Amino acid sequence: MKRVYNFSPGPAALPQEVIKQAAEEMTNWRGSGLSVMEMSHRGREFTEILATTKADLRSLLSIPDNYKVLLMQGGAIAENAIVPMNLVGHKAQPATIDFVNTGHWSSKTIEEAHKYAKVNVAASSEDKGFTYVPARDTWKLTPDAAYVHICTNETIGGVEFDFTPDVGNVPLVADMSSNILSREIDISKYAVIYAGAQKNIGPAGVTIVIVRDDMLGHALPICPSAFDWQQVAEHDSMFNTPPTYPIYIAGLTFQWMKRQGGVAAMEQVNIAKAKLMYDYLDSTGFYLNNVPAANRSRMNVPFFLKDESLNSKFIAEADQQGLVQLKGHSSVGGMRASIYNAMPMEGVQALVAFMKDFEKKYG
Amino acid sequence: MKRVYNFSPGPAALPQEVIKQAAEEMTNWRGSGLSVMEMSHRGREFTEILATTKADLRSLLSIPDNYKVLLMQGGAIAENAIVPMNLVGHKAQPATIDFVNTGHWSSKTIEEAHKYAKVNVAASSEDKGFTYVPARDTWKLTPDAAYVHICTNETIGGVEFDFTPDVGNVPLVADMSSNILSREIDISKYAVIYAGAQKNIGPAGVTIVIVRDDMLGHALPICPSAFDWQQVAEHDSMFNTPPTYPIYIAGLTFQWMKRQGGVAAMEQVNIAKAKLMYDYLDSTGFYLNNVPAANRSRMNVPFFLKDESLNSKFIAEADQQGLVQLKGHSSVGGMRASIYNAMPMEGVQALVAFMKDFEKKYG
């Protein structure tokens, strides 16, 4: 079977060039006589890979000097505990955290936070099935909150923030797992940004944490040292052995992004890919998407067949055409096309062409 | 440059066959049209990889049915917190943990435990620079301890347990990061075994936890859900997205071990490799090793040049011969040859031949 177009929500498609380079370098990285997987994390080869990877991420996102880049493990779900363990200690206990609930991932983050703090849901879109982002002027924030937490893109609902909220002097923390590096952002408006790598960056197993210096050094006493950002920062992400191969692949992806022209260029392609999908969805009654235009995710496009009895036919025929992983999350049903940075325009064109044919055949 | 013999303590050498297979399968895993890195962790391809990997580990170690195999993240250093967070809740708080301190890694484990429990160092070999394992009859155990913790192989000191201690009804917990799968063990004598994969198993980023069923379900309320063994077990190691590619490589390594004849066969090779090293060290006054024969590690062989002014010459000339990563840990100095399962006999023969030549030249 030839290579397919993979619309998986994560772990997700990687750029073809990255996969090819990884295959070529697997047995002997640049004349070292070693696979990257076999390198001591403290050896000169991996030290170089790590430094380049971090520098490239800094450059791609224009990360200011007063922020640390940490490479951790456990993904965003582990960060749901790690973030409060690191941040609520800045306030008298028990501290309050403000959350904006925009869907499945926000809800999981909120649930976990109860272990470490008082929780205030400042705004929620649950009233309409998590299909929108509540406008900033409706948020009921706590004046002295430890931080305000948002999830900038809900992978399952396909809902994405189209603005960076102003929350005054309270630190703004964002889970950007599914849209980091897909659009330009002003890092300085956030105190902490975190993201599992397995959507827009690389393979599962590495978590990116971008943290402003003043957020370090107040972890709760029960925070495991390996997850205490201060410890991780002091040890240059080597307090414990880092996930060396996933970091290497993330680094290859950063280099690929730079060759594409960086985040600004990726964003233009992402806008065009999303437009192709949504324009078609809006042009037909055969498929549906319930998210208002301003909050539609550029990364995850959920859609439903009006006649849901055709769902399994849709999946089977798409599979046959090499368009895979289109089934929606079990909590919402229907279909979902995840079109992260690594999905080329040609993949989206192939999907839309298939959807049109399918509509002609069964519509 | 051709492939080298890599004596790194970890991340460490992988079997050549595994590296080659990984390179061949990188762009298109068995006709799926996908790289393993791109597979949804819930898709049928990765589900198959995960199931095979766990079944192979169970078969290699003859793991009884009343034990769960968990694949986690963060390595043994994260487990230093995760183990007490999961186990001290079985006792009234504050609970006591008994530790046997045999070196660098035991010491780190003990330090972290203070966050969650009272600590009793039941025995220690610090009096002789951590060069031996204290005999069982010298241990001062606490009758009602939450558990007894040992590190069965100290990677830095090169000290390995040559016995499984009887600790009565108190659960025995072992960090086996650097000797798991290198020798036959009776799993049923342990309540919990954990190991970072990056020494004897595969690439960094996956942690193996083998846990007896009665050890589940009592995590402290502050334990992050992603590190609560009960949650991890219930979700078949998919509570958070697992490190899919490191798991796949671990699985390839397990298949390779089975082709070699399993753990019993690996153990025979490991005994022979270690004997070659230690017999030579004992035959000369040019090099030294301070560990008594019974406690010498089969996996990590630290040694010193009697004339330490030759150290940098030794490293440089070994490097030139393709014998790399021989420098000892900074805390003890000298040299260290890590000869895990993946190091072939030919590598050890090449090292000993080089050491003899070096002795002739400078001795």
CSV table of C-alpha atoms in Angstrom, one decimal, chain B residues 20-214:
chain,number,residue,atom,x,y,z
B,20,LYS,CA,17.8,-1.9,11.0
B,21,GLN,CA,14.1,-3.0,11.2
B,22,ALA,CA,13.1,0.4,12.5
B,23,ALA,CA,14.8,2.1,9.6
B,24,GLU,CA,13.1,-0.2,7.1
B,25,GLU,CA,9.6,0.2,8.6
B,26,MET,CA,9.9,4.0,9.2
B,27,THR,CA,8.1,5.3,6.2
B,28,ASN,CA,5.4,2.6,5.8
B,29,TRP,CA,4.8,0.2,8.7
B,30,ARG,CA,3.8,-3.2,7.2
B,31,GLY,CA,1.8,-1.8,4.4
B,32,SER,CA,-0.3,0.5,6.6
B,33,GLY,CA,0.9,3.6,4.6
B,34,LEU,CA,1.9,5.1,7.9
B,35,SER,CA,5.0,5.6,10.0
B,36,VAL,CA,4.5,4.2,13.5
B,37,MET,CA,5.0,7.7,14.8
B,38,GLU,CA,1.9,8.9,12.9
B,39,MET,CA,-0.5,6.2,14.1
B,40,SER,CA,-3.4,7.1,16.4
B,41,HIS,CA,-2.7,5.4,19.6
B,42,ARG,CA,-6.3,4.1,19.5
B,43,GLY,CA,-6.1,2.8,15.9
B,44,ARG,CA,-6.0,-0.9,15.0
B,45,GLU,CA,-2.3,-0.8,14.0
B,46,PHE,CA,-1.0,0.7,17.2
B,47,THR,CA,-3.4,-1.3,19.3
B,48,GLU,CA,-1.8,-4.4,17.8
B,49,ILE,CA,1.7,-3.1,18.5
B,50,LEU,CA,0.9,-2.4,22.1
B,51,ALA,CA,-0.8,-5.7,22.8
B,52,THR,CA,2.1,-7.6,21.3
B,53,THR,CA,4.7,-5.6,23.2
B,54,LYS,CA,3.0,-6.3,26.5
B,55,ALA,CA,2.4,-10.0,25.8
B,56,ASP,CA,6.1,-10.4,24.8
B,57,LEU,CA,7.3,-8.7,28.0
B,58,ARG,CA,4.9,-10.9,30.0
B,59,SER,CA,6.3,-14.0,28.3
B,60,LEU,CA,10.0,-13.0,28.6
B,61,LEU,CA,9.7,-12.3,32.4
B,62,SER,CA,7.0,-15.0,33.1
B,63,ILE,CA,4.8,-12.3,34.7
B,64,PRO,CA,2.0,-13.9,36.8
B,65,ASP,CA,-1.6,-13.1,36.0
B,66,ASN,CA,-2.1,-11.1,39.2
B,67,TYR,CA,0.4,-8.4,38.0
B,68,LYS,CA,-0.4,-5.5,35.6
B,69,VAL,CA,2.2,-4.2,33.1
B,70,LEU,CA,2.0,-0.4,32.8
B,71,LEU,CA,3.8,1.7,30.2
B,72,MET,CA,4.4,5.1,31.6
B,73,GLN,CA,6.5,8.2,31.2
B,74,GLY,CA,9.1,10.1,33.2
B,75,GLY,CA,11.6,7.3,33.8
B,76,ALA,CA,12.8,6.0,37.2
B,77,ILE,CA,13.4,9.5,38.5
B,78,ALA,CA,9.7,10.3,38.1
B,79,GLU,CA,8.8,7.0,39.7
B,80,ASN,CA,10.8,8.1,42.7
B,81,ALA,CA,7.7,10.3,43.5
B,82,ILE,CA,5.1,8.1,41.7
B,83,VAL,CA,5.9,5.0,43.8
B,84,PRO,CA,5.3,6.6,47.2
B,85,MET,CA,2.3,8.6,45.9
B,86,ASN,CA,0.8,5.2,44.9
B,87,LEU,CA,1.9,3.1,47.9
B,88,VAL,CA,2.0,5.0,51.1
B,89,GLY,CA,-1.8,5.4,51.0
B,90,HIS,CA,-2.1,1.7,52.0
B,91,LYS,CA,-1.0,2.7,55.5
B,92,ALA,CA,-2.1,5.3,58.1
B,93,GLN,CA,-0.3,8.7,57.4
B,94,PRO,CA,2.5,9.4,57.8
B,95,ALA,CA,3.7,6.0,56.7
B,96,THR,CA,7.3,4.8,56.8
B,97,ILE,CA,9.3,3.5,53.9
B,98,ASP,CA,12.3,1.3,54.4
B,99,PHE,CA,15.2,1.8,52.0
B,100,VAL,CA,18.5,0.0,51.3
B,101,ASN,CA,21.0,2.5,50.1
B,102,THR,CA,23.5,1.1,47.7
B,103,GLY,CA,24.6,4.2,45.8
B,104,HIS,CA,23.7,7.1,43.6
B,105,TRP,CA,20.3,6.0,42.4
B,106,SER,CA,19.1,4.6,45.8
B,107,SER,CA,20.2,8.0,47.3
B,108,LYS,CA,18.1,9.9,44.8
B,109,THR,CA,15.1,7.7,45.5
B,110,ILE,CA,15.4,8.2,49.2
B,111,GLU,CA,15.7,12.0,48.9
B,112,GLU,CA,12.5,12.2,46.9
B,113,ALA,CA,10.6,10.0,49.3
B,114,HIS,CA,10.8,12.6,52.1
B,115,LYS,CA,8.1,14.5,50.3
B,116,TYR,CA,5.5,11.7,50.9
B,117,ALA,CA,6.6,9.6,53.9
B,118,LYS,CA,8.9,9.0,56.9
B,119,VAL,CA,12.1,7.5,55.6
B,120,ASN,CA,14.1,4.7,57.3
B,121,VAL,CA,17.4,3.8,55.8
B,122,ALA,CA,17.4,0.1,56.8
B,123,ALA,CA,20.9,-0.5,55.5
B,124,SER,CA,23.6,1.4,53.6
B,125,SER,CA,26.9,0.7,52.0
B,126,GLU,CA,28.0,4.3,52.2
B,127,ASP,CA,30.7,3.3,54.7
B,128,LYS,CA,32.7,1.8,51.9
B,129,GLY,CA,31.8,4.3,49.1
B,130,PHE,CA,28.8,2.3,47.9
B,131,THR,CA,30.9,-0.6,46.7
B,132,TYR,CA,28.8,-3.5,48.0
B,133,VAL,CA,25.3,-4.7,48.8
B,134,PRO,CA,24.7,-5.0,52.6
B,135,ALA,CA,23.9,-8.5,53.6
B,136,ARG,CA,20.2,-9.1,54.3
B,137,ASP,CA,20.8,-10.0,58.0
B,138,THR,CA,22.2,-6.5,58.7
B,139,TRP,CA,19.0,-4.7,57.5
B,140,LYS,CA,17.0,-2.9,60.2
B,141,LEU,CA,13.5,-3.0,58.8
B,142,THR,CA,10.4,-1.3,60.2
B,143,PRO,CA,7.7,-3.9,61.0
B,144,ASP,CA,4.8,-2.0,59.5
B,145,ALA,CA,6.6,-0.2,56.7
B,146,ALA,CA,4.6,0.7,53.6
B,147,TYR,CA,7.2,-1.0,51.5
B,148,VAL,CA,10.9,-1.9,51.3
B,149,HIS,CA,12.8,-0.3,48.4
B,150,ILE,CA,15.9,-1.6,46.7
B,151,CYS,CA,17.8,-0.7,43.5
B,152,THR,CA,18.9,-4.0,42.1
B,153,ASN,CA,21.7,-2.6,40.0
B,154,GLU,CA,23.6,0.7,40.7
B,155,THR,CA,24.6,1.9,37.3
B,156,ILE,CA,27.3,4.3,38.5
B,157,GLY,CA,28.9,2.2,41.2
B,158,GLY,CA,28.6,-1.0,39.2
B,159,VAL,CA,27.0,-2.9,42.2
B,160,GLU,CA,24.3,-5.5,41.6
B,161,PHE,CA,22.2,-7.5,44.0
B,162,ASP,CA,23.1,-11.2,43.8
B,163,PHE,CA,20.0,-12.2,45.8
B,164,THR,CA,16.3,-11.4,46.2
B,165,PRO,CA,15.8,-10.3,49.8
B,166,ASP,CA,13.0,-11.9,51.9
B,167,VAL,CA,11.2,-9.1,53.6
B,168,GLY,CA,8.3,-11.1,54.9
B,169,ASN,CA,4.8,-9.6,54.3
B,170,VAL,CA,6.0,-6.1,53.6
B,171,PRO,CA,5.8,-5.3,49.8
B,172,LEU,CA,9.2,-5.4,48.1
B,173,VAL,CA,9.7,-2.6,45.5
B,174,ALA,CA,12.6,-2.6,43.1
B,175,ASP,CA,14.1,-0.1,40.7
B,176,MET,CA,15.5,-2.5,38.0
B,177,SER,CA,16.2,0.2,35.4
B,178,SER,CA,19.6,-1.1,34.6
B,179,ASN,CA,19.3,-4.8,34.9
B,180,ILE,CA,15.7,-5.7,34.0
B,181,LEU,CA,15.6,-8.6,31.4
B,182,SER,CA,19.3,-9.2,31.9
B,183,ARG,CA,18.9,-12.2,34.3
B,184,GLU,CA,16.1,-14.5,35.4
B,185,ILE,CA,14.1,-13.2,38.3
B,186,ASP,CA,11.1,-14.5,40.2
B,187,ILE,CA,8.5,-11.7,39.8
B,188,SER,CA,6.3,-13.1,42.5
B,189,LYS,CA,8.8,-12.1,45.2
B,190,TYR,CA,8.2,-8.4,44.3
B,191,ALA,CA,5.2,-6.2,44.8
B,192,VAL,CA,6.4,-3.6,42.3
B,193,ILE,CA,9.2,-3.5,39.7
B,194,TYR,CA,9.9,-0.4,37.7
B,195,ALA,CA,12.5,0.4,35.0
B,196,GLY,CA,13.2,3.2,32.6
B,197,ALA,CA,13.6,1.6,29.2
B,198,GLN,CA,16.7,3.4,28.0
B,199,LYS,CA,19.2,0.9,29.3
B,200,ASN,CA,18.2,-2.7,28.7
B,201,ILE,CA,15.0,-2.2,26.7
B,202,GLY,CA,14.8,0.6,24.2
B,203,PRO,CA,14.9,4.3,23.7
B,204,ALA,CA,14.3,6.9,26.4
B,205,GLY,CA,10.7,8.0,27.1
B,206,VAL,CA,9.0,4.9,28.3
B,207,THR,CA,8.9,3.4,31.8
B,208,ILE,CA,7.9,-0.2,32.5
B,209,VAL,CA,6.0,-0.7,35.8
B,210,ILE,CA,5.0,-4.2,36.8
B,211,VAL,CA,2.6,-4.0,39.7
B,212,ARG,CA,0.8,-6.6,41.8
B,213,ASP,CA,-3.0,-6.1,41.7
B,214,ASP,CA,-3.3,-5.5,45.5
